[in-house]
Short mmCIF file of N, CA and C and ligand atoms in Angstrom, two decimals:
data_model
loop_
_atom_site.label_atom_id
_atom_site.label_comp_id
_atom_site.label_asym_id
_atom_site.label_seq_id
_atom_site.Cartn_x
_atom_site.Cartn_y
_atom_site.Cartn_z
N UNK M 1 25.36 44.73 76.93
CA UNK M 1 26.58 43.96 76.66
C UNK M 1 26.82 43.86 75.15
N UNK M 2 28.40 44.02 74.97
CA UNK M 2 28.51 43.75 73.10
C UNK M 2 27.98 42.14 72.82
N UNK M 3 27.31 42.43 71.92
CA UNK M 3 26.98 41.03 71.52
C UNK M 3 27.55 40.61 69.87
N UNK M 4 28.71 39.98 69.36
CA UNK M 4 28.95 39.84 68.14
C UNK M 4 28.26 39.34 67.35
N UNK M 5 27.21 38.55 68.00
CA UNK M 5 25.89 37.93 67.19
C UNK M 5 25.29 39.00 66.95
N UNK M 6 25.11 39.90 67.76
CA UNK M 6 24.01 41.01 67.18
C UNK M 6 24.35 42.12 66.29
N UNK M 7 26.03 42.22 66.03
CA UNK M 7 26.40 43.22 65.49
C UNK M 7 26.77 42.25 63.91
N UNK M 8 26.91 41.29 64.02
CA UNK M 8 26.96 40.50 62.45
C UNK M 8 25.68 40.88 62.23
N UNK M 9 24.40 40.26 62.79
CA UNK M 9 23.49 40.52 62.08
C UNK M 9 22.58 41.72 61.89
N UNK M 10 23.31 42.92 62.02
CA UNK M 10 22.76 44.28 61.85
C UNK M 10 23.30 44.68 60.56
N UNK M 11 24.65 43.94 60.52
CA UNK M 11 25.59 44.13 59.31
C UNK M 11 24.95 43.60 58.30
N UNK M 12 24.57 42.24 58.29
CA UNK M 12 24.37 41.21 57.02
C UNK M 12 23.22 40.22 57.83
N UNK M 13 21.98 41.24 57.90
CA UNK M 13 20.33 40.75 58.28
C UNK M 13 20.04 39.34 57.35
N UNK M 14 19.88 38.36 58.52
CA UNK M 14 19.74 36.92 57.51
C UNK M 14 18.39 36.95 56.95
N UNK M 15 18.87 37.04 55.49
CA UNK M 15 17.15 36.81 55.09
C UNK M 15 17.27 35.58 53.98
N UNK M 16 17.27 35.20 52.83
CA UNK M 16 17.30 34.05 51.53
C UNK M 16 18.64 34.31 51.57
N UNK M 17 19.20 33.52 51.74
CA UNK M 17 20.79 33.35 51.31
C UNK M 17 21.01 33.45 50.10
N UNK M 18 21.75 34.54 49.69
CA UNK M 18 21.97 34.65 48.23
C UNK M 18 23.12 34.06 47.52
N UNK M 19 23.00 33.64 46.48
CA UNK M 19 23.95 32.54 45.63
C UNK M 19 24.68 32.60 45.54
N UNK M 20 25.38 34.23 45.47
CA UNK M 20 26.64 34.14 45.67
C UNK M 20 27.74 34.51 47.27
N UNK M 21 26.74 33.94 48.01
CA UNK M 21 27.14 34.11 49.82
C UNK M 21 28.33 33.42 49.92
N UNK M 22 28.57 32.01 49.26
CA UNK M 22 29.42 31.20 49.66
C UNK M 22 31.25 31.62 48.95
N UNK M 23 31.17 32.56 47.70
CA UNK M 23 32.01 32.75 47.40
C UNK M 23 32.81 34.26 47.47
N UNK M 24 31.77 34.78 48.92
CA UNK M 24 32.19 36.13 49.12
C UNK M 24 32.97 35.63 50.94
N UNK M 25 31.95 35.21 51.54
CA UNK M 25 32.78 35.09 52.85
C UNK M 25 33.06 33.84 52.97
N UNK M 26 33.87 33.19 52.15
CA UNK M 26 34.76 31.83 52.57
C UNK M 26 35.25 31.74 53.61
N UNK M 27 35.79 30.56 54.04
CA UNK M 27 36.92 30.68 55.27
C UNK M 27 38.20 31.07 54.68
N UNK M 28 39.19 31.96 54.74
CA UNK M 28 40.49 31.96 54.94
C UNK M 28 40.21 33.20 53.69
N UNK M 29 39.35 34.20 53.70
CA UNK M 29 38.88 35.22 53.00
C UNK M 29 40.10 36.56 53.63
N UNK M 30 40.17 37.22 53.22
CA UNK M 30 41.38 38.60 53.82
C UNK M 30 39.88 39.64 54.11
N UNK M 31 39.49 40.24 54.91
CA UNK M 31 37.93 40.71 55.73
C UNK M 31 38.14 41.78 54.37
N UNK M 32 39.06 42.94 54.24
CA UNK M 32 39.40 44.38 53.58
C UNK M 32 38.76 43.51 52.10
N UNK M 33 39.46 42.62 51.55
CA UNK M 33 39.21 42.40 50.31
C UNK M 33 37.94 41.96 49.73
N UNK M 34 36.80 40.78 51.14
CA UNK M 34 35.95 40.57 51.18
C UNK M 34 34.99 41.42 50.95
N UNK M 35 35.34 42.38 51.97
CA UNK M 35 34.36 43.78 52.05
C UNK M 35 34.00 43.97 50.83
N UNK M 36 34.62 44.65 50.08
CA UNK M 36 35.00 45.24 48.73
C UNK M 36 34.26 44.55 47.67
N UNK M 37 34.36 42.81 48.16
CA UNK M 37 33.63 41.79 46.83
C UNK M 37 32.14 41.85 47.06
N UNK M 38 31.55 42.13 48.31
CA UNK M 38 30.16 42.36 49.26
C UNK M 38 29.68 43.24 48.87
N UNK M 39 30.71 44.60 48.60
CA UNK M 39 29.54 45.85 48.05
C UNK M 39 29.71 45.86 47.14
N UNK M 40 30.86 45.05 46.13
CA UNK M 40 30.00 45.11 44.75
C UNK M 40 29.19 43.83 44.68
N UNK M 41 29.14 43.03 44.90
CA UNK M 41 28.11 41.91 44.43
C UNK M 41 26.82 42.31 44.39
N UNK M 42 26.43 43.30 45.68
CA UNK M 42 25.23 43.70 45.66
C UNK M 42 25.04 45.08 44.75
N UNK M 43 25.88 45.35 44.20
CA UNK M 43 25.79 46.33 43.07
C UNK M 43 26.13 47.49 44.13
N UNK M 44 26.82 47.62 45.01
CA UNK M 44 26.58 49.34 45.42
C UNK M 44 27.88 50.20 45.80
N UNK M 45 28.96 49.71 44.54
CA UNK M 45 30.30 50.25 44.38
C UNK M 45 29.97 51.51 43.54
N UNK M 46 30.38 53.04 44.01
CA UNK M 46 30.23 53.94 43.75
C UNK M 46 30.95 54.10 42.29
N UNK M 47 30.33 53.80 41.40
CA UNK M 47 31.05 53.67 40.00
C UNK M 47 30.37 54.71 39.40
N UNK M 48 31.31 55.54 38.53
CA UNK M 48 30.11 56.90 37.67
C UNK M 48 29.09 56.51 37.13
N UNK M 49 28.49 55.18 36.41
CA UNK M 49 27.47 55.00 35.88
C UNK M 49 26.58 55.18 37.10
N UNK M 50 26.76 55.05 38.23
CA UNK M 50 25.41 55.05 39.48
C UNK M 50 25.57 56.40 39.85
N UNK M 51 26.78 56.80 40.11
CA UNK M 51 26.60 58.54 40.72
C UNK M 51 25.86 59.25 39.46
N UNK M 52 25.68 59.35 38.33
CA UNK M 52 25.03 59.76 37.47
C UNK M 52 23.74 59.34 37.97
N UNK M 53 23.20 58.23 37.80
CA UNK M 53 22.06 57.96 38.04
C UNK M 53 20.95 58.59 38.75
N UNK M 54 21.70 58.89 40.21
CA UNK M 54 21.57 59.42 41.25
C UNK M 54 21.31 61.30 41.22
N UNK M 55 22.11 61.44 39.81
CA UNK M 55 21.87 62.90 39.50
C UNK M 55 23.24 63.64 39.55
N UNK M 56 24.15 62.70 39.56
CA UNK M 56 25.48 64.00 40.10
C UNK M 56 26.19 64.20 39.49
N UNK M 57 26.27 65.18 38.79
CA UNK M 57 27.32 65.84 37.98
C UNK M 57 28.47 65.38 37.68
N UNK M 58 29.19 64.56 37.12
CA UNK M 58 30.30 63.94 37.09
C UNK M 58 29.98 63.37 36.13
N UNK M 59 31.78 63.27 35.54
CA UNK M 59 32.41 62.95 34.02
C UNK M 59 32.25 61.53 34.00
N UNK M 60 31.38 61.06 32.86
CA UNK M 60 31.16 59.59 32.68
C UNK M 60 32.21 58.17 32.46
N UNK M 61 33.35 58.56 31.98
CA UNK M 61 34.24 58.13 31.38
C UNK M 61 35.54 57.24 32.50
N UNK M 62 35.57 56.27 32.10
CA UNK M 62 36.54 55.25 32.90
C UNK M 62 37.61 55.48 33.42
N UNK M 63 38.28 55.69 34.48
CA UNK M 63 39.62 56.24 34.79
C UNK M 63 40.40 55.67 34.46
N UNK M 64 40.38 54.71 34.10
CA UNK M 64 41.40 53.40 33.60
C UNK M 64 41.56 53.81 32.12
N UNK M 65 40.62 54.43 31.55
CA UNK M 65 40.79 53.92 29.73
C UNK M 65 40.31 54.99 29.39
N UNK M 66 39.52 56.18 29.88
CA UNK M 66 39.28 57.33 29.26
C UNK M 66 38.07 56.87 27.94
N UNK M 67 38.18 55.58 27.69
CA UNK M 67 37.07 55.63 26.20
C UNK M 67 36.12 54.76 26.64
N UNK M 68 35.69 54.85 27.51
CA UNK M 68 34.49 54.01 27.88
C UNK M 68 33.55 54.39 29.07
N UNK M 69 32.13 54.55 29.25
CA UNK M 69 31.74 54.68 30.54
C UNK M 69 31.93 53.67 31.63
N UNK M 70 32.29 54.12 33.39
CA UNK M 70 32.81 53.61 33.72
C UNK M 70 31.40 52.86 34.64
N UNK M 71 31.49 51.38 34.44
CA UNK M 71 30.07 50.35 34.96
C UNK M 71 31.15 49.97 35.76
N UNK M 72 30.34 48.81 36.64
CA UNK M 72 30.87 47.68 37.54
C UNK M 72 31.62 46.97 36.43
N UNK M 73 31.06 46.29 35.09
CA UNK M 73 30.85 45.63 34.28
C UNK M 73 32.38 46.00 33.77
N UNK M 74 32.07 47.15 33.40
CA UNK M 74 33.56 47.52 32.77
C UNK M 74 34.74 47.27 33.28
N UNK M 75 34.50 48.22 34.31
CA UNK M 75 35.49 48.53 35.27
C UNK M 75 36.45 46.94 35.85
N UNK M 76 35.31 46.14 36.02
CA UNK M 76 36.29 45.45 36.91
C UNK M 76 36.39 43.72 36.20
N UNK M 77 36.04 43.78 34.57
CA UNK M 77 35.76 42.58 33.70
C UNK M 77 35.80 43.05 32.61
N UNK M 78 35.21 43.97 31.60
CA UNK M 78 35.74 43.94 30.53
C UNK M 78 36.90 44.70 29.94
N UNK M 79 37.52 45.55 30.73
CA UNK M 79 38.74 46.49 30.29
C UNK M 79 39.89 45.79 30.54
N UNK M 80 40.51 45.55 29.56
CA UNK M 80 41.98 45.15 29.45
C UNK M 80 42.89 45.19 30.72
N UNK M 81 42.69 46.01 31.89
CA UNK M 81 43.57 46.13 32.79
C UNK M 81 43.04 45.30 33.81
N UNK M 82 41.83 45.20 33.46
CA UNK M 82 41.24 44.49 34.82
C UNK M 82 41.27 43.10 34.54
N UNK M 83 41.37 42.71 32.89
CA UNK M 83 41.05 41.66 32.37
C UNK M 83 42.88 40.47 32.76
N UNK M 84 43.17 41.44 32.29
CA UNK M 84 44.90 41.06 32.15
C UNK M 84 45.19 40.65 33.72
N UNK M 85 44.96 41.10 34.67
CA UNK M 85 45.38 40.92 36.33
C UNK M 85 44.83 39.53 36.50
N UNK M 86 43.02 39.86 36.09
CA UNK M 86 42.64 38.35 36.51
C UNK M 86 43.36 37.15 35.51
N UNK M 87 43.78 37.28 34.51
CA UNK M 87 43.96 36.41 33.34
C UNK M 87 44.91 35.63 33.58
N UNK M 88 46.14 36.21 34.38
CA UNK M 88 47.72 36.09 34.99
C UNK M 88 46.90 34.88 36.25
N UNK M 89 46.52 34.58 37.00
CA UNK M 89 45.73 33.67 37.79
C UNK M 89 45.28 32.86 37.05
N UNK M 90 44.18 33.12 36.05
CA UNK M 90 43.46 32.06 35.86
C UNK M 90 44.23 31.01 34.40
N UNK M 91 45.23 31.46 33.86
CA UNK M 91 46.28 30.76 33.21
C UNK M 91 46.51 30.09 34.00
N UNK M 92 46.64 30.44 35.17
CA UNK M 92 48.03 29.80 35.73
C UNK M 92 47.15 28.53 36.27
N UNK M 93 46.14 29.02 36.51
CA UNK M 93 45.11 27.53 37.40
C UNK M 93 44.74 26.58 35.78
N UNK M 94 44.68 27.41 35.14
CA UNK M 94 43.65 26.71 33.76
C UNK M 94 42.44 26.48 33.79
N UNK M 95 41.36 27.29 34.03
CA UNK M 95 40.60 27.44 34.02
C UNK M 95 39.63 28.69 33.32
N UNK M 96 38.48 28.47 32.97
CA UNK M 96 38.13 29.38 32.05
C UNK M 96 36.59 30.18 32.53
N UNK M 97 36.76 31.29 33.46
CA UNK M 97 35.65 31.46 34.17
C UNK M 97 34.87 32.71 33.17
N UNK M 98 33.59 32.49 33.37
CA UNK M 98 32.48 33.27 33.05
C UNK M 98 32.73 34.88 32.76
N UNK M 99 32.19 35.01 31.51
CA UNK M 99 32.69 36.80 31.41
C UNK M 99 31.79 37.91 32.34
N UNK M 100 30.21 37.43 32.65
CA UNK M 100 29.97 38.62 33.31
C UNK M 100 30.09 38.63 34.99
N UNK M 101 29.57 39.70 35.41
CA UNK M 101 29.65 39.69 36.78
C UNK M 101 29.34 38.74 37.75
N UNK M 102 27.50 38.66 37.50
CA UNK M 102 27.32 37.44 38.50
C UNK M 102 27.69 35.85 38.38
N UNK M 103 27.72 35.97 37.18
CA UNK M 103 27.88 34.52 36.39
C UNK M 103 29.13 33.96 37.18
N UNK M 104 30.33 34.73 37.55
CA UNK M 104 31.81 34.74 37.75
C UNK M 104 31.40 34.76 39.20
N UNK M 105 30.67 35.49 39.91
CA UNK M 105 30.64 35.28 41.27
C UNK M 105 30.18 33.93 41.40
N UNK M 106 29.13 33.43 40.75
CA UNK M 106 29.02 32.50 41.34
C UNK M 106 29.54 31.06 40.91
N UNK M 107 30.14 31.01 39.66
CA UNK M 107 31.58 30.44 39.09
C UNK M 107 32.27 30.11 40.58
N UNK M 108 32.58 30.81 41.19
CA UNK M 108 33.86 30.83 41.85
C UNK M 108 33.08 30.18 43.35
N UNK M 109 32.33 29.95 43.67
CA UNK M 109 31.94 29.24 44.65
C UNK M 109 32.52 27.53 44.27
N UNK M 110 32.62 27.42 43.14
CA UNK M 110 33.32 26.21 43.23
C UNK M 110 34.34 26.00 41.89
N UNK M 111 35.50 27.12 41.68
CA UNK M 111 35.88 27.05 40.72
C UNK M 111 37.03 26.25 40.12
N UNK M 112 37.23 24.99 40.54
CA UNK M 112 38.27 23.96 39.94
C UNK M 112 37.84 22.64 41.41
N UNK M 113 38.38 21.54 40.55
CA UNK M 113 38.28 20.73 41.05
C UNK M 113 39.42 20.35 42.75
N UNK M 114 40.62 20.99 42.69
CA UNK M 114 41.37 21.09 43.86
C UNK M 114 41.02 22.22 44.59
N UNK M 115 40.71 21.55 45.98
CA UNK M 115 40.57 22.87 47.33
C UNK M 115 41.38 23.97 47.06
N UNK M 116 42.61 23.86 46.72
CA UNK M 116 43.55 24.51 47.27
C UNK M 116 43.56 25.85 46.28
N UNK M 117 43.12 25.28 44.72
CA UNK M 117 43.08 26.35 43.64
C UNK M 117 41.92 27.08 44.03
N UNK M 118 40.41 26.41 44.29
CA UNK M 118 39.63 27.28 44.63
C UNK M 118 39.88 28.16 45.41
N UNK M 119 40.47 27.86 46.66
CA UNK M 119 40.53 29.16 47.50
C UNK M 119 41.45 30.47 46.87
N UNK M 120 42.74 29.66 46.51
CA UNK M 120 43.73 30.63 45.98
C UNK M 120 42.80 31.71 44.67
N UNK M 121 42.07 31.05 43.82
CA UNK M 121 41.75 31.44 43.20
C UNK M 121 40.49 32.69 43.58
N UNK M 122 39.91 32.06 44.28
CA UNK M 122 38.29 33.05 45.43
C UNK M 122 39.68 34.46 46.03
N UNK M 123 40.56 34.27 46.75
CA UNK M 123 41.71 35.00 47.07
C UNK M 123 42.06 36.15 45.55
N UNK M 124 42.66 35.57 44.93
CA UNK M 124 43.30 36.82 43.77
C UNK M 124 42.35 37.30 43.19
N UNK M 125 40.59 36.83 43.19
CA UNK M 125 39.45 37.59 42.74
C UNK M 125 39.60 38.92 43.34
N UNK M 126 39.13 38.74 44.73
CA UNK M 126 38.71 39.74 45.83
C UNK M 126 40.20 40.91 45.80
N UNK M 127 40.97 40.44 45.76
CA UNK M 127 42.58 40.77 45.75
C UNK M 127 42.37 41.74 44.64
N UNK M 128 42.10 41.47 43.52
CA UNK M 128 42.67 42.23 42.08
C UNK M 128 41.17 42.96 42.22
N UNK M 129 39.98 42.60 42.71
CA UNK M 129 39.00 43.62 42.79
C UNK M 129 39.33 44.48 43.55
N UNK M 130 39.68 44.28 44.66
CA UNK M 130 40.31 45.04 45.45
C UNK M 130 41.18 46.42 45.25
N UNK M 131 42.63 45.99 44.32
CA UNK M 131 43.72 46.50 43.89
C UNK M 131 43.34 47.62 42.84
N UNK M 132 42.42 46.84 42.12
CA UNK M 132 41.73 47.95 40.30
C UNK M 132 41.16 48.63 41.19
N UNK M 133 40.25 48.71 42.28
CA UNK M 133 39.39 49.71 43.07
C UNK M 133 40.15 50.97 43.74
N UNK M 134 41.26 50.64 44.19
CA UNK M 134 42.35 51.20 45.03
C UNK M 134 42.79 52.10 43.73
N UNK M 135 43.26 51.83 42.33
CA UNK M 135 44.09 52.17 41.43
C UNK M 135 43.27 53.32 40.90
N UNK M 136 42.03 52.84 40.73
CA UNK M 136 41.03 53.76 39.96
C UNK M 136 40.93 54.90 40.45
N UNK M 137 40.96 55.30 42.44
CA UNK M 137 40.93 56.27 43.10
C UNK M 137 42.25 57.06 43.05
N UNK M 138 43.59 56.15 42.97
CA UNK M 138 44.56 56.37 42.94
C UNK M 138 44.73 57.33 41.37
N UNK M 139 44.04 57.57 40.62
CA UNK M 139 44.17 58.36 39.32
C UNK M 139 43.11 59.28 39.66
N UNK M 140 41.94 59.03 40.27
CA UNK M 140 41.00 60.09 40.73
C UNK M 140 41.38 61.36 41.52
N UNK M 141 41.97 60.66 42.68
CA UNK M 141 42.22 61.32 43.68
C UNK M 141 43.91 62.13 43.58
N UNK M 142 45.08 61.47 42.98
CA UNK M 142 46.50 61.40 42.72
C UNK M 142 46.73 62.16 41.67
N UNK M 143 45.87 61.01 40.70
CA UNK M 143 46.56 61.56 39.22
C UNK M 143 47.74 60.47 39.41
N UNK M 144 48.21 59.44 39.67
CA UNK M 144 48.97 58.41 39.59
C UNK M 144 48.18 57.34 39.02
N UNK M 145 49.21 56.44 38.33
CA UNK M 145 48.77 55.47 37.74
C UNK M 145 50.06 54.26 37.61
N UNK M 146 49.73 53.23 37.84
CA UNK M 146 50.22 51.86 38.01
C UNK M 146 50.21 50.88 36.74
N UNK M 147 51.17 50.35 36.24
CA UNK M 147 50.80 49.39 35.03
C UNK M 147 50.47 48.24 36.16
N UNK M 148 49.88 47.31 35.25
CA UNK M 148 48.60 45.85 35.61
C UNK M 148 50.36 45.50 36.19
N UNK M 149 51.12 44.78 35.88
CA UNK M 149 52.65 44.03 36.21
C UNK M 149 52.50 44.54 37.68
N UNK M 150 52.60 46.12 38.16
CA UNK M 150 52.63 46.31 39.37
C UNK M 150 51.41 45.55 40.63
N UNK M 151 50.40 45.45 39.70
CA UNK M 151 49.47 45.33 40.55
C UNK M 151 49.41 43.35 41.26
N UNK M 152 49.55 43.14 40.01
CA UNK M 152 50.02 41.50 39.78
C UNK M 152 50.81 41.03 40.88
N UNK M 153 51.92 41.60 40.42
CA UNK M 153 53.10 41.90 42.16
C UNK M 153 52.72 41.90 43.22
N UNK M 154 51.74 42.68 42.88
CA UNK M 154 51.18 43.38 44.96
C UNK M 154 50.41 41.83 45.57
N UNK M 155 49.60 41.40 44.43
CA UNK M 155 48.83 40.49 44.57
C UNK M 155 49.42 39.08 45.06
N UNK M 156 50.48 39.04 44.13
CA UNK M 156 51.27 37.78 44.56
C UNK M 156 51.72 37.91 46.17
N UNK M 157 52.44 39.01 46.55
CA UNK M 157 52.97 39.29 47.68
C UNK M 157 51.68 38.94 48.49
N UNK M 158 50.40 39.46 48.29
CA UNK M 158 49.62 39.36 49.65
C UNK M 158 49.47 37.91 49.55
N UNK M 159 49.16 37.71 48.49
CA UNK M 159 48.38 36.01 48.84
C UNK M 159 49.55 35.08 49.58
N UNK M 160 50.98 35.53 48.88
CA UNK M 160 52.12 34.21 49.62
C UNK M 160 51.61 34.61 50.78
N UNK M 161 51.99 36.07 51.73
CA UNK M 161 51.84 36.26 53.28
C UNK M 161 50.61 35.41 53.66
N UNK M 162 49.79 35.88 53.07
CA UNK M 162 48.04 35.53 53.50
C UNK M 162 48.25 33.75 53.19
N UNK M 163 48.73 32.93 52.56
CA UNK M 163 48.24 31.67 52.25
C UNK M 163 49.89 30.90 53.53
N UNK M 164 50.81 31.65 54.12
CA UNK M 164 51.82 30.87 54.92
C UNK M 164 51.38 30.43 56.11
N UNK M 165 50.62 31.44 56.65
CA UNK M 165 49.86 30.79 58.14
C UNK M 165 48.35 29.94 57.60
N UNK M 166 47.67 30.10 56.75
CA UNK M 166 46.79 29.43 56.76
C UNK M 166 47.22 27.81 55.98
N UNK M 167 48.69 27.67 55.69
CA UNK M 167 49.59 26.24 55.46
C UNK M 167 49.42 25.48 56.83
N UNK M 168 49.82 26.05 57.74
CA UNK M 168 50.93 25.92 58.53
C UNK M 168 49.65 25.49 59.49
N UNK M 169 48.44 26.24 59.23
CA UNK M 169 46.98 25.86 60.06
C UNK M 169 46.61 24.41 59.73
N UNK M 170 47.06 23.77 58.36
CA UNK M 170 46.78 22.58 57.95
C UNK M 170 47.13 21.12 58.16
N UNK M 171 47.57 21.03 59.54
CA UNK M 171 48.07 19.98 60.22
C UNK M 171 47.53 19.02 59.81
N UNK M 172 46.20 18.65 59.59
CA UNK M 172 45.60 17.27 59.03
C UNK M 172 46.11 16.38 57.66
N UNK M 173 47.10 17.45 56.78
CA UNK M 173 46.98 17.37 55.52
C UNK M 173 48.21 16.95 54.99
N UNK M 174 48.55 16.06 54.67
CA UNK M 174 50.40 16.07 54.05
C UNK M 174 51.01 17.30 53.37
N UNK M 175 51.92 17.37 54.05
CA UNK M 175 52.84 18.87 53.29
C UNK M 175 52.93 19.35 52.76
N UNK M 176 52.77 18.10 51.50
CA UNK M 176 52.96 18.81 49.71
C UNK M 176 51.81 18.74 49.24
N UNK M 177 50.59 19.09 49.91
CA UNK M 177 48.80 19.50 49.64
C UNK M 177 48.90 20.59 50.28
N UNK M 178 49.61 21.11 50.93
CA UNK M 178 49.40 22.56 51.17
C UNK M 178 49.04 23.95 50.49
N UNK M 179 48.19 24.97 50.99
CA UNK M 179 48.11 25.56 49.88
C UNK M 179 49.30 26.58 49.50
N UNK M 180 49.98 26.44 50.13
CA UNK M 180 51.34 27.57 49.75
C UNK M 180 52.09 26.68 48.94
N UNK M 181 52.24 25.11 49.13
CA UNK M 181 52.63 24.12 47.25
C UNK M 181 52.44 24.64 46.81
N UNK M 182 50.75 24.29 46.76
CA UNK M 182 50.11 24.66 45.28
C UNK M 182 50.17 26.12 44.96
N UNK M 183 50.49 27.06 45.75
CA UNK M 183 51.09 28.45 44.90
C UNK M 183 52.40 28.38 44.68
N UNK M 184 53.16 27.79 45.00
CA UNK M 184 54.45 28.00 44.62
C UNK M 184 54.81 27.04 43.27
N UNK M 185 53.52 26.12 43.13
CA UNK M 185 53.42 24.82 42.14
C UNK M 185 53.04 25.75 40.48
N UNK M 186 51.98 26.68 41.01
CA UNK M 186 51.00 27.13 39.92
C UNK M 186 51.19 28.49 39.64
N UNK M 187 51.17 29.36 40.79
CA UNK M 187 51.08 30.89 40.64
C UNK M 187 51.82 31.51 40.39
N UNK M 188 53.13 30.93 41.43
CA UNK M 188 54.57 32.26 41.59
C UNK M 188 55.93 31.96 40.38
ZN1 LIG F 1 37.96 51.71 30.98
#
């Protein structure tokens, strides 16, 4: 018989809960974007600094910027394109999160004092990791390329869709605590 207990835990074997567990599978997480924050947290996003590692022939250099080797590190926190997407969010919340990788993952397990920013905010992480991941292949694979404004866009669009039913789930809560307010208060 399918058992969903048994197929979660073939996926994600419970062993020490790691620190940054709570700010990868939240509740009201988008699964595609989650995914994405899961294999990099554990470091195993196919980025040229690791396919090198590994031995494989391939050009070191960032698809995004051409002048830099391309890390997790880089790629998705210190290069201007990646920096600028998240920056457009975290203005907007006011808040001032951690420059490196894990530091920021686990930042974001509790990153502002209102529910509603944390989640939104845990949301346009996974979202814009997501989007730079998509973009990077999209010049790999295409030879197309997107300015950050486009990507920003895309982002806004998913989160309104993604944050209207999980409002509307919030029956306990007065109206104007909703989290689609507070994006329409802060973000859009
Ligand atoms: Zn770069």
């Amino acid at each position: 018989m399918f058992s969903t207990a048994r197929t979660w835990e073939s996926l994600f074997p419970t062993g020490p809960k790691v620190a940054w567990f709570a700010s990868v599978w939240f509740k009201g997480r988008i699964p595609k974007h989650a995914f994405i924050a899961w294999i990099n947290s554990r470091n195993r996003i196919h980025t040229r600094d690791r396919l090198i590692r590994w031995g494989l022939n391939v050009p070191s250099a960032c698809l995004l910027c051409n002048a830099h080797d391309e890390t997790r590190q880089h790629l998705f926190f210190d290069y201007g394109y990646s920096a600028e997407i998240w920056l457009y969010f975290t203005l907007k919340a006011q808040v001032s999160p951690p420059l490196l990788f894990d530091d920021r993952t686990i930042w974001l397990k509790n990153p502002s004092r209102d529910r509603n920013i944390c989640l939104i905010l845990r949301l346009a992480y996974q979202a814009s990791m997501y989007l730079v991941w998509k973009e990077r292949n999209s010049r790999l694979h295409n030879n197309m390329s997107h300015p950050t404004s486009l990507l920003i866009t895309q982002i806004k669009q998913i989160l309104r869709c993604h944050l209207d039913p999980l409002s509307r789930a919030q029956r306990h809560i007065d109206p104007d605590q909703s989290f689609l307010v507070t994006w329409f208060r802060l973000f859009d």
